[in-house]
Amino acid sequence: MLLVWRSLSLNVLRKEVNRACFGEKAKQIMRPDDANVAGNVHGGTILKMIEEAGAIISTRHCNSQNGERCVAALARVERTDFLSPMCIGEVAHVSAEITYTSKHSVEVQVNVMSENILTGAKKLTNKATLWYVPLSLKNVDKVLEVPPVVYSRQEQEEEGRKRYEAQKLERMETKWRNGDIVQPVLNPEPNTVSYSQSSLIHLVGPSDCTLHGFVHGGVTMKLMDEVAGIVAARHCKTNIVTASVDAINFHDKIRKGCVITISGRMTFTSNKSMEIEVLVDADPVVDSSQKRYRAASAFFTYVSLSQEGRSLPVPQLVPETEDEKKRFEEGKGRYLQMKAKRQGHTEPQP
């Protein structure tokens, strides 16, 4: 599918959004192979478009000065909410801008708008924040320095630095937590974790990879969303859509030729939502010196919809083991924390 990209000048973009950044925009029409059986565009398709926009703008910025050439690799995606469903036949408008740079990383904010080309109506469907690091084309293990951006206000740099420190700390904490593996269970009972857990095995080919020979972050996210969707559909047996994605952390690069296993398991259910943990493990089968390793992890939230598009109650998850009960309580904590945060944003200020 053809993506037509155009650059916005730095000065024009500063006038429009009062931020120091370079900008990218793209348009893409949604086709049947982008959507589920109900005509809703897959969350993974949207995540892939978001990552492509972020990769282009950050790679362009990191090569904006003379020096060693590089490609920007995705390190982390902050929590992403799917604000409104996108359907077949609508046009996705993807815009990206750089909002902060540290010595070795770039923060990119991406917005996705959907357009009904029959009526001209537009709506915001997604807002996402992504972090990239520049990797040398000569040595993929070498992280290069990022050219600084000029901020129009000092507060922008200070706020960006706080976001950078926060995500750096959370990435480290998440990496240490990722030790367990999703194990299959024979003859599981309905509504249990084992009943809906799912795995997908994928051989990484050239079309999945960057110039370095490593998997595009967007490809990994699309596969993760696909597995999470299967888990949600198996649990509630209705039409399901992605509601949000908690922070996706990319712990290590995945090389061409690796076999990756994407595993998903349900961790928590509220009355109308399901939280699914997705783990990505890479097995470098062509390199006997390397062992299997955890490459990425995230939590996806799904909702169940009726044929009319209304949200439905979901069957309540029945945790059986102590580990499942612990993960259920942790998921409940994340759910209540986000619920309180949303209510805080919607309540009028005194």
PDB file of N, CA, C and O in Angstrom, residues 48 51-52 55-56 71-74 132 204-223 250 254 260:
ATOM      1  N   LYS A  48       0.836  -0.254  13.884  1.00  0.00           N
ATOM      2  CA  LYS A  48       1.887  -0.348  12.867  1.00  0.00           C
ATOM      3  C   LYS A  48       2.035   0.978  12.122  1.00  0.00           C
ATOM      4  O   LYS A  48       3.159   1.430  11.845  1.00  0.00           O
ATOM      5  N   GLU A  51       3.818   3.432  14.405  1.00  0.00           N
ATOM      6  CA  GLU A  51       5.252   3.171  14.529  1.00  0.00           C
ATOM      7  C   GLU A  51       6.006   3.579  13.274  1.00  0.00           C
ATOM      8  O   GLU A  51       7.126   4.096  13.346  1.00  0.00           O
ATOM      9  N   GLU A  52       5.402   3.366  12.112  1.00  0.00           N
ATOM     10  CA  GLU A  52       6.054   3.765  10.865  1.00  0.00           C
ATOM     11  C   GLU A  52       6.276   5.274  10.833  1.00  0.00           C
ATOM     12  O   GLU A  52       7.348   5.752  10.416  1.00  0.00           O
ATOM     13  N   ALA A  55       9.096   6.079  13.281  1.00  0.00           N
ATOM     14  CA  ALA A  55      10.407   5.648  12.793  1.00  0.00           C
ATOM     15  C   ALA A  55      10.942   6.589  11.727  1.00  0.00           C
ATOM     16  O   ALA A  55      12.137   6.921  11.704  1.00  0.00           O
ATOM     17  N   ILE A  56      10.075   7.062  10.840  1.00  0.00           N
ATOM     18  CA  ILE A  56      10.522   7.958   9.770  1.00  0.00           C
ATOM     19  C   ILE A  56      10.979   9.298  10.329  1.00  0.00           C
ATOM     20  O   ILE A  56      12.060   9.799  10.002  1.00  0.00           O
ATOM     21  N   VAL A  71      19.772   4.391  11.960  1.00  0.00           N
ATOM     22  CA  VAL A  71      18.343   4.135  11.868  1.00  0.00           C
ATOM     23  C   VAL A  71      17.777   4.151  13.273  1.00  0.00           C
ATOM     24  O   VAL A  71      18.374   3.582  14.192  1.00  0.00           O
ATOM     25  N   ALA A  72      16.654   4.818  13.468  1.00  0.00           N
ATOM     26  CA  ALA A  72      16.044   4.899  14.788  1.00  0.00           C
ATOM     27  C   ALA A  72      15.272   3.620  15.085  1.00  0.00           C
ATOM     28  O   ALA A  72      14.439   3.183  14.286  1.00  0.00           O
ATOM     29  N   ALA A  73      15.562   3.011  16.237  1.00  0.00           N
ATOM     30  CA  ALA A  73      14.897   1.772  16.652  1.00  0.00           C
ATOM     31  C   ALA A  73      13.925   2.064  17.783  1.00  0.00           C
ATOM     32  O   ALA A  73      14.237   2.830  18.704  1.00  0.00           O
ATOM     33  N   LEU A  74      12.761   1.452  17.721  1.00  0.00           N
ATOM     34  CA  LEU A  74      11.744   1.661  18.741  1.00  0.00           C
ATOM     35  C   LEU A  74      12.159   1.010  20.056  1.00  0.00           C
ATOM     36  O   LEU A  74      12.511  -0.165  20.089  1.00  0.00           O
ATOM     37  N   TYR A 132      12.476   6.397  20.685  1.00  0.00           N
ATOM     38  CA  TYR A 132      13.393   5.755  19.752  1.00  0.00           C
ATOM     39  C   TYR A 132      14.840   6.023  20.154  1.00  0.00           C
ATOM     40  O   TYR A 132      15.150   7.048  20.769  1.00  0.00           O
ATOM     41  N   VAL A 204      10.895 -14.776  11.438  1.00  0.00           N
ATOM     42  CA  VAL A 204      11.207 -13.414  11.006  1.00  0.00           C
ATOM     43  C   VAL A 204      11.894 -13.433   9.641  1.00  0.00           C
ATOM     44  O   VAL A 204      12.975 -14.013   9.481  1.00  0.00           O
ATOM     45  N   GLY A 205      11.245 -12.805   8.657  1.00  0.00           N
ATOM     46  CA  GLY A 205      11.794 -12.744   7.315  1.00  0.00           C
ATOM     47  C   GLY A 205      12.267 -11.350   6.947  1.00  0.00           C
ATOM     48  O   GLY A 205      12.094 -10.396   7.707  1.00  0.00           O
ATOM     49  N   PRO A 206      12.852 -11.192   5.763  1.00  0.00           N
ATOM     50  CA  PRO A 206      13.376  -9.881   5.336  1.00  0.00           C
ATOM     51  C   PRO A 206      12.319  -8.779   5.307  1.00  0.00           C
ATOM     52  O   PRO A 206      12.612  -7.621   5.612  1.00  0.00           O
ATOM     53  N   SER A 207      11.083  -9.121   4.941  1.00  0.00           N
ATOM     54  CA  SER A 207      10.038  -8.098   4.852  1.00  0.00           C
ATOM     55  C   SER A 207       9.625  -7.557   6.219  1.00  0.00           C
ATOM     56  O   SER A 207       8.957  -6.524   6.299  1.00  0.00           O
ATOM     57  N   ASP A 208      10.004  -8.254   7.278  1.00  0.00           N
ATOM     58  CA  ASP A 208       9.676  -7.808   8.639  1.00  0.00           C
ATOM     59  C   ASP A 208      10.708  -6.844   9.199  1.00  0.00           C
ATOM     60  O   ASP A 208      10.489  -6.275  10.273  1.00  0.00           O
ATOM     61  N   CYS A 209      11.817  -6.657   8.481  1.00  0.00           N
ATOM     62  CA  CYS A 209      13.004  -6.053   9.101  1.00  0.00           C
ATOM     63  C   CYS A 209      13.386  -4.685   8.548  1.00  0.00           C
ATOM     64  O   CYS A 209      12.985  -4.293   7.457  1.00  0.00           O
ATOM     65  N   THR A 210      14.209  -4.006   9.333  1.00  0.00           N
ATOM     66  CA  THR A 210      14.788  -2.722   8.964  1.00  0.00           C
ATOM     67  C   THR A 210      16.050  -2.937   8.137  1.00  0.00           C
ATOM     68  O   THR A 210      16.418  -4.074   7.816  1.00  0.00           O
ATOM     69  N   LEU A 211      16.744  -1.824   7.828  1.00  0.00           N
ATOM     70  CA  LEU A 211      18.013  -1.915   7.111  1.00  0.00           C
ATOM     71  C   LEU A 211      19.051  -2.698   7.894  1.00  0.00           C
ATOM     72  O   LEU A 211      19.963  -3.293   7.326  1.00  0.00           O
ATOM     73  N   HIS A 212      18.903  -2.719   9.219  1.00  0.00           N
ATOM     74  CA  HIS A 212      19.834  -3.447  10.075  1.00  0.00           C
ATOM     75  C   HIS A 212      19.626  -4.954  10.020  1.00  0.00           C
ATOM     76  O   HIS A 212      20.485  -5.716  10.433  1.00  0.00           O
ATOM     77  N   GLY A 213      18.449  -5.389   9.580  1.00  0.00           N
ATOM     78  CA  GLY A 213      18.108  -6.794   9.683  1.00  0.00           C
ATOM     79  C   GLY A 213      17.432  -7.138  10.988  1.00  0.00           C
ATOM     80  O   GLY A 213      17.428  -8.302  11.412  1.00  0.00           O
ATOM     81  N   PHE A 214      16.836  -6.116  11.635  1.00  0.00           N
ATOM     82  CA  PHE A 214      16.078  -6.325  12.862  1.00  0.00           C
ATOM     83  C   PHE A 214      14.598  -6.024  12.601  1.00  0.00           C
ATOM     84  O   PHE A 214      14.254  -5.211  11.748  1.00  0.00           O
ATOM     85  N   VAL A 215      13.734  -6.670  13.376  1.00  0.00           N
ATOM     86  CA  VAL A 215      12.298  -6.534  13.160  1.00  0.00           C
ATOM     87  C   VAL A 215      11.825  -5.109  13.424  1.00  0.00           C
ATOM     88  O   VAL A 215      12.218  -4.485  14.417  1.00  0.00           O
ATOM     89  N   HIS A 216      10.967  -4.578  12.544  1.00  0.00           N
ATOM     90  CA  HIS A 216      10.295  -3.309  12.783  1.00  0.00           C
ATOM     91  C   HIS A 216       9.443  -3.411  14.046  1.00  0.00           C
ATOM     92  O   HIS A 216       8.758  -4.414  14.269  1.00  0.00           O
ATOM     93  N   GLY A 217       9.477  -2.368  14.870  1.00  0.00           N
ATOM     94  CA  GLY A 217       8.635  -2.361  16.060  1.00  0.00           C
ATOM     95  C   GLY A 217       7.170  -2.488  15.726  1.00  0.00           C
ATOM     96  O   GLY A 217       6.404  -3.137  16.446  1.00  0.00           O
ATOM     97  N   GLY A 218       6.743  -1.900  14.618  1.00  0.00           N
ATOM     98  CA  GLY A 218       5.344  -1.969  14.219  1.00  0.00           C
ATOM     99  C   GLY A 218       4.900  -3.377  13.870  1.00  0.00           C
ATOM    100  O   GLY A 218       3.750  -3.763  14.126  1.00  0.00           O
ATOM    101  N   VAL A 219       5.800  -4.175  13.285  1.00  0.00           N
ATOM    102  CA  VAL A 219       5.481  -5.573  12.974  1.00  0.00           C
ATOM    103  C   VAL A 219       5.248  -6.351  14.258  1.00  0.00           C
ATOM    104  O   VAL A 219       4.284  -7.120  14.384  1.00  0.00           O
ATOM    105  N   THR A 220       6.124  -6.138  15.235  1.00  0.00           N
ATOM    106  CA  THR A 220       5.977  -6.827  16.526  1.00  0.00           C
ATOM    107  C   THR A 220       4.675  -6.430  17.207  1.00  0.00           C
ATOM    108  O   THR A 220       3.939  -7.279  17.728  1.00  0.00           O
ATOM    109  N   MET A 221       4.350  -5.128  17.201  1.00  0.00           N
ATOM    110  CA  MET A 221       3.127  -4.671  17.863  1.00  0.00           C
ATOM    111  C   MET A 221       1.879  -5.243  17.195  1.00  0.00           C
ATOM    112  O   MET A 221       0.907  -5.584  17.871  1.00  0.00           O
ATOM    113  N   LYS A 222       1.895  -5.357  15.875  1.00  0.00           N
ATOM    114  CA  LYS A 222       0.740  -5.907  15.168  1.00  0.00           C
ATOM    115  C   LYS A 222       0.520  -7.370  15.544  1.00  0.00           C
ATOM    116  O   LYS A 222      -0.617  -7.817  15.760  1.00  0.00           O
ATOM    117  N   LEU A 223       1.601  -8.137  15.646  1.00  0.00           N
ATOM    118  CA  LEU A 223       1.493  -9.533  16.055  1.00  0.00           C
ATOM    119  C   LEU A 223       1.010  -9.647  17.496  1.00  0.00           C
ATOM    120  O   LEU A 223       0.203 -10.533  17.827  1.00  0.00           O
ATOM    121  N   PHE A 250      10.285  -2.654  24.621  1.00  0.00           N
ATOM    122  CA  PHE A 250      11.114  -3.486  23.759  1.00  0.00           C
ATOM    123  C   PHE A 250      12.450  -3.687  24.472  1.00  0.00           C
ATOM    124  O   PHE A 250      13.273  -2.787  24.546  1.00  0.00           O
ATOM    125  N   ILE A 254      15.245  -8.040  17.793  1.00  0.00           N
ATOM    126  CA  ILE A 254      14.935  -9.349  17.211  1.00  0.00           C
ATOM    127  C   ILE A 254      15.550  -9.394  15.822  1.00  0.00           C
ATOM    128  O   ILE A 254      15.207  -8.594  14.954  1.00  0.00           O
ATOM    129  N   ILE A 260      10.034 -16.200  16.603  1.00  0.00           N
ATOM    130  CA  ILE A 260       9.489 -15.508  17.763  1.00  0.00           C
ATOM    131  C   ILE A 260       8.170 -16.163  18.173  1.00  0.00           C
ATOM    132  O   ILE A 260       7.380 -16.580  17.334  1.00  0.00           O
TER     133      ILE A 260
END
